[in-house]
CSV table of C-alpha atoms (C1' of nucleotides) in Angstrom, one decimal:
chain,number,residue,atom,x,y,z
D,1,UNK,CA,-20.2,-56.3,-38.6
D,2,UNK,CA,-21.7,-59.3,-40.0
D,3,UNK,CA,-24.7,-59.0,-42.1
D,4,UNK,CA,-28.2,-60.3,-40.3
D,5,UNK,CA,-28.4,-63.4,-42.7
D,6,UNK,CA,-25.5,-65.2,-41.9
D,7,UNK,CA,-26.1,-64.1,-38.2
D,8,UNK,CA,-29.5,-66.0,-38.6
D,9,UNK,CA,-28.1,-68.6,-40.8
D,10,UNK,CA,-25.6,-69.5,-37.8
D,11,UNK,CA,-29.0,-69.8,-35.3
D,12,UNK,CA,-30.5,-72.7,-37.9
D,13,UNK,CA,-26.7,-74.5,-37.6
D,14,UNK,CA,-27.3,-74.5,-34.0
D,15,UNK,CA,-30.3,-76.4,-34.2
D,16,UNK,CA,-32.2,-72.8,-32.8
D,17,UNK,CA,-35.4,-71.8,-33.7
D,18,UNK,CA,-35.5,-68.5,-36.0
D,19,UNK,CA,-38.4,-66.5,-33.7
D,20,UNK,CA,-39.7,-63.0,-34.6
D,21,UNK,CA,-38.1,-61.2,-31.5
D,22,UNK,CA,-34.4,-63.1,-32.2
D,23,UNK,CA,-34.7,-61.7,-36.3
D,24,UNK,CA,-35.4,-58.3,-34.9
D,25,UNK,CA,-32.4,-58.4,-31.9
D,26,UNK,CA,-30.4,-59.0,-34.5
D,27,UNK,CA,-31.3,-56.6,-37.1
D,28,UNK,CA,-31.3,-54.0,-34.3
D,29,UNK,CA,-27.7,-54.6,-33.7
D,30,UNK,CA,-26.4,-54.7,-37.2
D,31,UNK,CA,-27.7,-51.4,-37.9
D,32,UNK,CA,-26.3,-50.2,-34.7
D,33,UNK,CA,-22.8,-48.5,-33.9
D,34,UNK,CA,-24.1,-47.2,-30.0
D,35,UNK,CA,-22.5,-50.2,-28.4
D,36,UNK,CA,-25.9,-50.4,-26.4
D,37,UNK,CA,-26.6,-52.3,-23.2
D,38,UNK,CA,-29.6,-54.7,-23.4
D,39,UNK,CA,-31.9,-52.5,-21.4
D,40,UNK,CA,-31.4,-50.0,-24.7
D,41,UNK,CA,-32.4,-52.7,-27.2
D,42,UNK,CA,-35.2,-53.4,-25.2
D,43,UNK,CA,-36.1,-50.1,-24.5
D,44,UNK,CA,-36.2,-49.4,-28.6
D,45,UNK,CA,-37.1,-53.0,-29.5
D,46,UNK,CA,-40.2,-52.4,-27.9
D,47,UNK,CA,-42.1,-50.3,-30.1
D,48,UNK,CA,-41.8,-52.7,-33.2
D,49,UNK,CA,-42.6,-55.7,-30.6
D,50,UNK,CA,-44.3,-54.3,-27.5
D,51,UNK,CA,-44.8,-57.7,-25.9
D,52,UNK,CA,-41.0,-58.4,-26.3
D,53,UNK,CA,-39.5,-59.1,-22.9
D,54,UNK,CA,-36.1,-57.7,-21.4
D,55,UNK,CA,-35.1,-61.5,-20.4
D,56,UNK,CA,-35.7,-62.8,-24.1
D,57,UNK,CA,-33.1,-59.5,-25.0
D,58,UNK,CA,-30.4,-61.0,-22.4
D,59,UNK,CA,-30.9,-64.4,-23.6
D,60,UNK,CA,-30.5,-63.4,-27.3
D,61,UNK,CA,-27.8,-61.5,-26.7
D,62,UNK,CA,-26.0,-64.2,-24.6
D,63,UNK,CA,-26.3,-66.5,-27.6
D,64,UNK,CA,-25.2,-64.2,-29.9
D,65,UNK,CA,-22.1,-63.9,-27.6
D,66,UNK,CA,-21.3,-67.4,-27.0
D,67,UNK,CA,-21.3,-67.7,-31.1
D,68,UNK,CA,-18.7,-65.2,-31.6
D,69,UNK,CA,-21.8,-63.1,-33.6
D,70,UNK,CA,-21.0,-60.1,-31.1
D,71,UNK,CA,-19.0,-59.0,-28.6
D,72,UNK,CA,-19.5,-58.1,-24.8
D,73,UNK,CA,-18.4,-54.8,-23.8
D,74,UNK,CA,-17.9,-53.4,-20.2
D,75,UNK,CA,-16.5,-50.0,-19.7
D,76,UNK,CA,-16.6,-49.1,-16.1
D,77,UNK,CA,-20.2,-47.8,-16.1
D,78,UNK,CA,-21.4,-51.1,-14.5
D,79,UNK,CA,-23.1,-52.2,-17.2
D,80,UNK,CA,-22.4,-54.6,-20.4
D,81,UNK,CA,-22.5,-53.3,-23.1
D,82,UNK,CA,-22.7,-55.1,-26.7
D,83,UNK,CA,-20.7,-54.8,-29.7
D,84,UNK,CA,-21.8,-56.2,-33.5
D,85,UNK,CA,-17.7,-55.6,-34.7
D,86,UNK,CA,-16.6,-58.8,-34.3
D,87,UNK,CA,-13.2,-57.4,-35.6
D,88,UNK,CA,-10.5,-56.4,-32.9
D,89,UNK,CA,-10.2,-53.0,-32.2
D,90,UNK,CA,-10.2,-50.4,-30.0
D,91,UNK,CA,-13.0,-49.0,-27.6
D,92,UNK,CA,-13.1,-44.6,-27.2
D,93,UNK,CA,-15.2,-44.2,-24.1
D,94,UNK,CA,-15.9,-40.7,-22.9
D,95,UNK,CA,-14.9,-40.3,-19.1
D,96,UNK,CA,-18.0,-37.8,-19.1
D,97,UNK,CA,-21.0,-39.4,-21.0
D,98,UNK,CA,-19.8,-42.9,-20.5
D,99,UNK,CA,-21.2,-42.7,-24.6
D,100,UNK,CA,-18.7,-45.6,-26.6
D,101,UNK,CA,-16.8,-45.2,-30.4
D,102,UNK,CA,-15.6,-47.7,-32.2
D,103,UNK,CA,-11.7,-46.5,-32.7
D,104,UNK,CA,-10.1,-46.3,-36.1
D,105,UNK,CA,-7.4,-48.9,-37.6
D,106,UNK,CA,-4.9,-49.5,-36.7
D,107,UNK,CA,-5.8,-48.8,-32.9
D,108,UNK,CA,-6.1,-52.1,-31.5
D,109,UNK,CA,-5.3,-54.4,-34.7
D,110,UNK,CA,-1.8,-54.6,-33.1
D,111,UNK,CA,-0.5,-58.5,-33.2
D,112,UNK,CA,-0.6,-59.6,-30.0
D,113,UNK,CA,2.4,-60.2,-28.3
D,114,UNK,CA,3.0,-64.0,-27.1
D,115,UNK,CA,4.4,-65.6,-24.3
D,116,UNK,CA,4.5,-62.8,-21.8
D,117,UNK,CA,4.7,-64.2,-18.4
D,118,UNK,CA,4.5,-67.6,-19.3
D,119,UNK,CA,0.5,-67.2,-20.5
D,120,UNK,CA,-0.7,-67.7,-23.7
D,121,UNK,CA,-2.4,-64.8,-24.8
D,122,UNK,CA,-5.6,-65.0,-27.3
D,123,UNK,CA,-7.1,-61.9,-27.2
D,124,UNK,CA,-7.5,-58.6,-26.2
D,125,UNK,CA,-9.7,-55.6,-24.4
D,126,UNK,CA,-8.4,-51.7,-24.9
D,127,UNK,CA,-9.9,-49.1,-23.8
D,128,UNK,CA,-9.0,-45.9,-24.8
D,129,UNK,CA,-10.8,-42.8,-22.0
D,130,UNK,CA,-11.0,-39.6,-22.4
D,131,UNK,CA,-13.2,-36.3,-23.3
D,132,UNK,CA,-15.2,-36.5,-27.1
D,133,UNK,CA,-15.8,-34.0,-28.4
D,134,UNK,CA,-19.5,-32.8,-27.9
D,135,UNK,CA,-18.0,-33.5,-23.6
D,136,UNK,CA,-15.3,-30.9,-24.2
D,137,UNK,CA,-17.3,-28.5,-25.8
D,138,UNK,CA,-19.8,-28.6,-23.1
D,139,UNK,CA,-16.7,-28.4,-20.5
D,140,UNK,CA,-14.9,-25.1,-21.8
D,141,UNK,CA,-18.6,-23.6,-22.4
D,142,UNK,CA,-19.4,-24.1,-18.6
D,143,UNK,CA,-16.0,-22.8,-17.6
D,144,UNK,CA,-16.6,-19.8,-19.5
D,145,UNK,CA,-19.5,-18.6,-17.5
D,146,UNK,CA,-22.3,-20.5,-19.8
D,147,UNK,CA,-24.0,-23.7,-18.4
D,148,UNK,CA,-24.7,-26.3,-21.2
D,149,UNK,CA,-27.6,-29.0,-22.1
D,150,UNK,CA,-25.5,-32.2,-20.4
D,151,UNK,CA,-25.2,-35.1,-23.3
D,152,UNK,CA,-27.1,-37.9,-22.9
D,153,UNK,CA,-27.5,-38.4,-19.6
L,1,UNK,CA,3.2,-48.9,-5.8
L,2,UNK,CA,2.7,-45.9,-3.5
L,3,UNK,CA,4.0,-46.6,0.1
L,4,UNK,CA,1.1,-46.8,2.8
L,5,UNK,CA,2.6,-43.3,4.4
L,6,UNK,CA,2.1,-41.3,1.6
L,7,UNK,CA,-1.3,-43.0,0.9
L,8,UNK,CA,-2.5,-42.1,5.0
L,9,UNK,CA,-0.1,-38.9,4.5
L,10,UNK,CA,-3.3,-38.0,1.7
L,11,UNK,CA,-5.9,-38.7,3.9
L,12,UNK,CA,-4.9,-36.5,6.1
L,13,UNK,CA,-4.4,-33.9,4.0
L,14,UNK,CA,-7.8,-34.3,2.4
L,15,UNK,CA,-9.3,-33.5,6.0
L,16,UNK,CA,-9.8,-37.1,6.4
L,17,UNK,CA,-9.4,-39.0,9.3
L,18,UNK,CA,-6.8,-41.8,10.1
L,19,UNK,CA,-8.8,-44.9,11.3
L,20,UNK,CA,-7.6,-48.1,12.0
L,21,UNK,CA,-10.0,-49.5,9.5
L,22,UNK,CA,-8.2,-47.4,6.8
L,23,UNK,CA,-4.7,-48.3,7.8
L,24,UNK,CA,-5.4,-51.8,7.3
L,25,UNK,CA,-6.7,-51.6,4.1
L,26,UNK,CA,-3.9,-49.2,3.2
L,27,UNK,CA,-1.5,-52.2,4.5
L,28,UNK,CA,-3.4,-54.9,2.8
L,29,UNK,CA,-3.2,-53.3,-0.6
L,30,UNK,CA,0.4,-51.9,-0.7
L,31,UNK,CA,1.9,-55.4,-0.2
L,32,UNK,CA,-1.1,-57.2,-2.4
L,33,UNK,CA,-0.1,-58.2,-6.2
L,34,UNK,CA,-3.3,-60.3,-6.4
L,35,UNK,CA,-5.8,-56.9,-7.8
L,36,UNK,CA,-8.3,-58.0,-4.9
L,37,UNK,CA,-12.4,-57.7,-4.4
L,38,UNK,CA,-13.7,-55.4,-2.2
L,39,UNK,CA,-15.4,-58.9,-0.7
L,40,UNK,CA,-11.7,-60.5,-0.9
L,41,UNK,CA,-9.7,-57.9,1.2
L,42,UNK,CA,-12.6,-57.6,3.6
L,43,UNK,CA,-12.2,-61.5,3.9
L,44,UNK,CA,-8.6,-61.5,5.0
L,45,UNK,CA,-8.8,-58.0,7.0
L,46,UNK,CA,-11.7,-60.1,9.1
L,47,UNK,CA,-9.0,-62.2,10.2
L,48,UNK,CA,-7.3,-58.9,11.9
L,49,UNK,CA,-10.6,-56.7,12.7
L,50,UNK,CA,-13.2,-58.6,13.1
L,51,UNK,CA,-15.5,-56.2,13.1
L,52,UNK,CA,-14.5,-54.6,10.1
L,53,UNK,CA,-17.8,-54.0,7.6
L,54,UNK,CA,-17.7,-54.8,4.3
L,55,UNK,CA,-19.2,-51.4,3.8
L,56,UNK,CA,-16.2,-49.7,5.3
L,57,UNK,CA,-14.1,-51.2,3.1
L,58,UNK,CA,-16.0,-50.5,0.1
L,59,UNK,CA,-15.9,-46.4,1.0
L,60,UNK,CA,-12.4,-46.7,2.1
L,61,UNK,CA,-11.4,-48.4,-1.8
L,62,UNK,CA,-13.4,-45.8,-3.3
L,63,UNK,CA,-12.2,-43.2,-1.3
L,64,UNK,CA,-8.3,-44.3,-2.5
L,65,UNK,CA,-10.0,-44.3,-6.5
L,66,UNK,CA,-11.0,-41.1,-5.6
L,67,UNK,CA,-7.5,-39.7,-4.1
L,68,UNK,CA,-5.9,-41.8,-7.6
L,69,UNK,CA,-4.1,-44.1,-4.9
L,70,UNK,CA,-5.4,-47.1,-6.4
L,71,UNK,CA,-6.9,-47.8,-9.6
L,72,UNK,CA,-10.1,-50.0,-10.3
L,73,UNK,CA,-10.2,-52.6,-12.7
L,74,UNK,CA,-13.1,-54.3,-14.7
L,75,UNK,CA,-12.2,-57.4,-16.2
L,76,UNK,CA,-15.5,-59.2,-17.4
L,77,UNK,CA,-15.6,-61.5,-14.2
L,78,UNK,CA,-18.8,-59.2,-12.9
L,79,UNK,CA,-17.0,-58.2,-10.0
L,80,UNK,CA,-14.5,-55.2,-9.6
L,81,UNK,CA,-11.2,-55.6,-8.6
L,82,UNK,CA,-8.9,-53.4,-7.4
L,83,UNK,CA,-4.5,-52.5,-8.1
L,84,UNK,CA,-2.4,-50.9,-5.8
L,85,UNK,CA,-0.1,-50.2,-8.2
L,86,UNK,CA,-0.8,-46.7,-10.2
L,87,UNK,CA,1.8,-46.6,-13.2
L,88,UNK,CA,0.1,-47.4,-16.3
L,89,UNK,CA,0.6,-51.2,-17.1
L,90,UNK,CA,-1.4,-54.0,-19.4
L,91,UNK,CA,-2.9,-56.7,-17.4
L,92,UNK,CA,-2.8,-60.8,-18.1
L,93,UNK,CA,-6.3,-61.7,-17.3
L,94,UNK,CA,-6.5,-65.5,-17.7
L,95,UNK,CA,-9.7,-66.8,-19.0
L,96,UNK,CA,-10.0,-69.9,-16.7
L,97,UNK,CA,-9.4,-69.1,-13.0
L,98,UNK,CA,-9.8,-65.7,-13.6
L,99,UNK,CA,-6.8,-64.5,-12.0
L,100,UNK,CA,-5.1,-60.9,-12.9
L,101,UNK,CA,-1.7,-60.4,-13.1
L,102,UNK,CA,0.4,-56.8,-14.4
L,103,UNK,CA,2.3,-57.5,-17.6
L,104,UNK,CA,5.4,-56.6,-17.4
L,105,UNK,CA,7.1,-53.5,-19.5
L,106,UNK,CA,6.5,-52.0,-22.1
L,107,UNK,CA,3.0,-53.3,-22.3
L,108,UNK,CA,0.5,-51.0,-21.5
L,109,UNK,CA,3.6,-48.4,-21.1
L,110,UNK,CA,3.2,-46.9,-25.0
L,111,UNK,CA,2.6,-43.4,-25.1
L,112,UNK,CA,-1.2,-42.5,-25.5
L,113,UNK,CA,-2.1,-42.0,-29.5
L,114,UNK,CA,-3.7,-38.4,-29.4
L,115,UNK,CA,-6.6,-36.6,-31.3
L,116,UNK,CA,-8.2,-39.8,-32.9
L,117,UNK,CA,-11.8,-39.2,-33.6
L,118,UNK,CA,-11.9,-35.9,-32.5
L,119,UNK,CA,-11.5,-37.6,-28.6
L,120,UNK,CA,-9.1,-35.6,-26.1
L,121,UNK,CA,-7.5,-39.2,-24.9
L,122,UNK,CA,-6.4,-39.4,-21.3
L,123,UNK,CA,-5.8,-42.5,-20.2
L,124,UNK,CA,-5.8,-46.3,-21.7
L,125,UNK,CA,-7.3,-49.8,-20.1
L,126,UNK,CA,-5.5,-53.0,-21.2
L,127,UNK,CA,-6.4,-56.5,-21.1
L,128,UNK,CA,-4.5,-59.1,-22.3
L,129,UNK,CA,-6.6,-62.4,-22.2
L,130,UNK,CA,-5.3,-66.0,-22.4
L,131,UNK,CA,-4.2,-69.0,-20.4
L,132,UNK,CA,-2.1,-68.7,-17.1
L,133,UNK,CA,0.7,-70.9,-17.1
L,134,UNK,CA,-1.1,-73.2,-14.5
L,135,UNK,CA,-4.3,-73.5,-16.3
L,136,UNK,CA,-3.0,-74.1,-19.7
L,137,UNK,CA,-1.3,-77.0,-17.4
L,138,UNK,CA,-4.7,-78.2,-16.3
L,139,UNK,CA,-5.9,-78.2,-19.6
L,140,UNK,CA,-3.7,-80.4,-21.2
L,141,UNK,CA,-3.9,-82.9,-17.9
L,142,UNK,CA,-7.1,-83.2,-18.2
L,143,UNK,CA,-7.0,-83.6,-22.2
L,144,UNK,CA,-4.4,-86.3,-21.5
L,145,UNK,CA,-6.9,-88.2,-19.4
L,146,UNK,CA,-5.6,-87.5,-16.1
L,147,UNK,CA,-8.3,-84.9,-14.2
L,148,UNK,CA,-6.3,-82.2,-12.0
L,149,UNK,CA,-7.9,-79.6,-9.1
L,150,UNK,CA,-9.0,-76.3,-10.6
L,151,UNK,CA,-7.3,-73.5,-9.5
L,152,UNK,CA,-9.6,-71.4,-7.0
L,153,UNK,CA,-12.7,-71.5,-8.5
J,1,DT,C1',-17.1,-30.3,20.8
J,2,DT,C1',-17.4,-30.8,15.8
J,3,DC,C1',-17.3,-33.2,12.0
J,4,DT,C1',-16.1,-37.6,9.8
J,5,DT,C1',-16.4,-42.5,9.8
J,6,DT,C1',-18.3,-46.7,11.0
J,7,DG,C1',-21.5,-50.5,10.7
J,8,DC,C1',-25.9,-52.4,10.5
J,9,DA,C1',-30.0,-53.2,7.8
J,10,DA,C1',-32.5,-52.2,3.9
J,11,DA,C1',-32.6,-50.6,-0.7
J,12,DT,C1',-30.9,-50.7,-5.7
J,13,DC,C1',-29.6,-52.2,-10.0
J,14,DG,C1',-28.3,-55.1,-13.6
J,15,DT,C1',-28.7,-59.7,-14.7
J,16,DT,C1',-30.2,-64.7,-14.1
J,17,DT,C1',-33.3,-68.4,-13.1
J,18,DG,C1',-37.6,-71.4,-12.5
J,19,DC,C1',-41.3,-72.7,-14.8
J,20,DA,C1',-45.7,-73.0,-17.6
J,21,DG,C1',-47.4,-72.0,-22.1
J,22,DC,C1',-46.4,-71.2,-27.0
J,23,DA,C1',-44.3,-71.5,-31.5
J,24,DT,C1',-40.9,-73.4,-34.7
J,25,DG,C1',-39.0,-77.1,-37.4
Z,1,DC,C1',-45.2,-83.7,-32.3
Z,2,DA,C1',-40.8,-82.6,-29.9
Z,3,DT,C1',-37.8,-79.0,-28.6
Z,4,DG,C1',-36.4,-75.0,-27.8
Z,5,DC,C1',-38.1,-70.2,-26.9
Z,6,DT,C1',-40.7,-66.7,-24.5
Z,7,DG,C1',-42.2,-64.0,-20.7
Z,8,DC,C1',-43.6,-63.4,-16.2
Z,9,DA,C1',-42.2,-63.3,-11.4
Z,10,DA,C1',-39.0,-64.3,-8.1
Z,11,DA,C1',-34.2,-64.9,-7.0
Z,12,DC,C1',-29.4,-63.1,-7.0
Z,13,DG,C1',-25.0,-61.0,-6.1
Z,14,DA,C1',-22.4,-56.9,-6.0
Z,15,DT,C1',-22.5,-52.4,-4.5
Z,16,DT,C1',-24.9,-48.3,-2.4
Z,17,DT,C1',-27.6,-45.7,0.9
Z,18,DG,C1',-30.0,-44.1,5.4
Z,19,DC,C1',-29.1,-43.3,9.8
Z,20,DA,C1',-27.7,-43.6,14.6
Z,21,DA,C1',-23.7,-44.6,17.5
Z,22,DA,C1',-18.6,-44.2,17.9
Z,23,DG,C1',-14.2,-42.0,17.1
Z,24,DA,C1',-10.6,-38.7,15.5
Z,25,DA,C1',-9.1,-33.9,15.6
DNA sequence: TTCTTTGCAAATCGTTTGCAGCATG
DNA sequence: CATGCTGCAAACGATTTGCAAAGAA
C-alpha cells in the first residue's frame, strides 16, 4: 500500500492537478483493506464531500489504475472492484458474501513461470473462493434449525 | 471436456427439456477451445438457427454453470466468457487481443492450500497475463517500422 | 394437457462520454 | 491565463426480466 504522498506526488509528475476530491479518493483507499467498488467510495466519500460526483470517483480511480497506484479487481460479482496493494498476491473471495481478503504470503508471490505456450507472461490474477468464516458460521447455524442475520448483503 | 450426451443426458435428468436450441449450444461448446461470449456463440449458432435469441442462449449457458457443465470465466475484458472444459486449469489471457487460452499441466492443477485466514477454500481462479505468441510478433513488427494487422480486435 | 422454454421488447446495472463551467498551477 | 478537472445528463453495452406464444414430455 503506498502511502497518500507519494500517491499524490505521482499526480504533480503527471502534470495533474492536485483537487480536493482526488486527495480525499486517495486517502480513502490507503486506509482501506475492503477492496471496494467505486459506487462504495462514493457512497462513503460523500459525507466528507457531499457534492462529490460518482463519475469524478471512476475517473480517479482510472488514473490511479493506469499509474500502477492501484489495482483493478473483478471477482465474478459483476462489478470492479479496487485494490491499494500494489504487491502481487492472492485474492480470498467468499462464494457467499462476495466480501474480498487480501491472502497471506506466500499465496500468490510465486515466480511466475515463463514461456508456457509460447506467451510471455507478466503478470498474474488468483483467486482463491470459498466460505469465510463469519459465511460458515451463518451456514451450520441455519442448518441446525436457527436462521441467522445474512452478512452484508 | 464433458461429451455433449452426458451434458443433454443432465438436462434431462434435471426435468429439463431437450431443445434444439440447447443441443446446439451443447455442440458448439464441446468442440470450442476459444472460451466464447454468450454474444460470440450466439453469432456462429445464427448461421445454423436463425432464429435462435441471444436470450436463449444466455439461459441455456447459465443453465450449464448451474448443472457445473461449463465454467464461467472473468478476465478483465468486461465481458464474460465461457469454458467447456471443467478440470481445474490456469488460463493465458493475452493482454493485447484479448484471447484466452488453457495453460497446460500443472498450472492451475496444484492442490488447494487449505485453512488460510480462517477461509474454508473450495475452488481457485487463475490468470496468467502476457503476450500471445502472435501479438508479441506484432509488437516487435511494428517497433521495427513495419506496421502489421491486429489480431481480431 | 401440463409445464418448460423460447423469443421479443423493455428494463437494469455498472460504467463511460459529451460538454460547459470551475479551479489549479 | 491555460489546462485539466468536475459534475450533470445522456449514452452505452452486456445481461436480465416480463410475458405471451410455441414446444417437449
Amino acid at each position: 500500500v503506498r502511502p497518500v504522498e507519494a500517491i499524490i506526488a505521482d499526480v504533480r509528475a503527471r502534470g495533474g492537478k492536485v483537487t480536493a476530491q482526488r486527495v480525499l479518493v486517495c486517502e480513502a483507499l490507503a486506509g482501506d483493506r475492503s477492496h471496494p467498488t467505486a459506487e462504495q467510495l462514493h457512497a462513503r466519500l460523500r459525507a466528507r464531500l457531499p457534492h462529490l460526483s460518482l463519475t469524478t470517483v471512476y475517473a480517479t480511480l482510472s488514473d490511479l489504475v493506469a499509474c500502477g497506484d492501484i489495482q483493478r479487481l473483478q471477482t465474478g460479482d459483476g462489478q470492479v472492484h479496487f485494490d491499494p496493494e500494489t504487491e502481487p498476491h492472492a485474492h480470498l473471495v467468499c462464494v457467499r458474501c462476495q466480501r474480498i481478503h487480501d491472502a497471506p504470503p506466500p499465496l500468490g508471490r510465486e515466480p511466475l513461470p515463463s514461456g508456457v505456450a509460447g506467451f510471455a507472461i507478466s503478470g498474474r490474477t488468483e483467486l482463491l473462493l470459498g466460505l469465510c468464516p463469519e459465511c460458515a458460521a451463518a451456514l451450520s447455524a441455519e442448518a441446525g434449525g436457527r436462521p441467522t442475520d445474512q452478512p452484508r448483503t
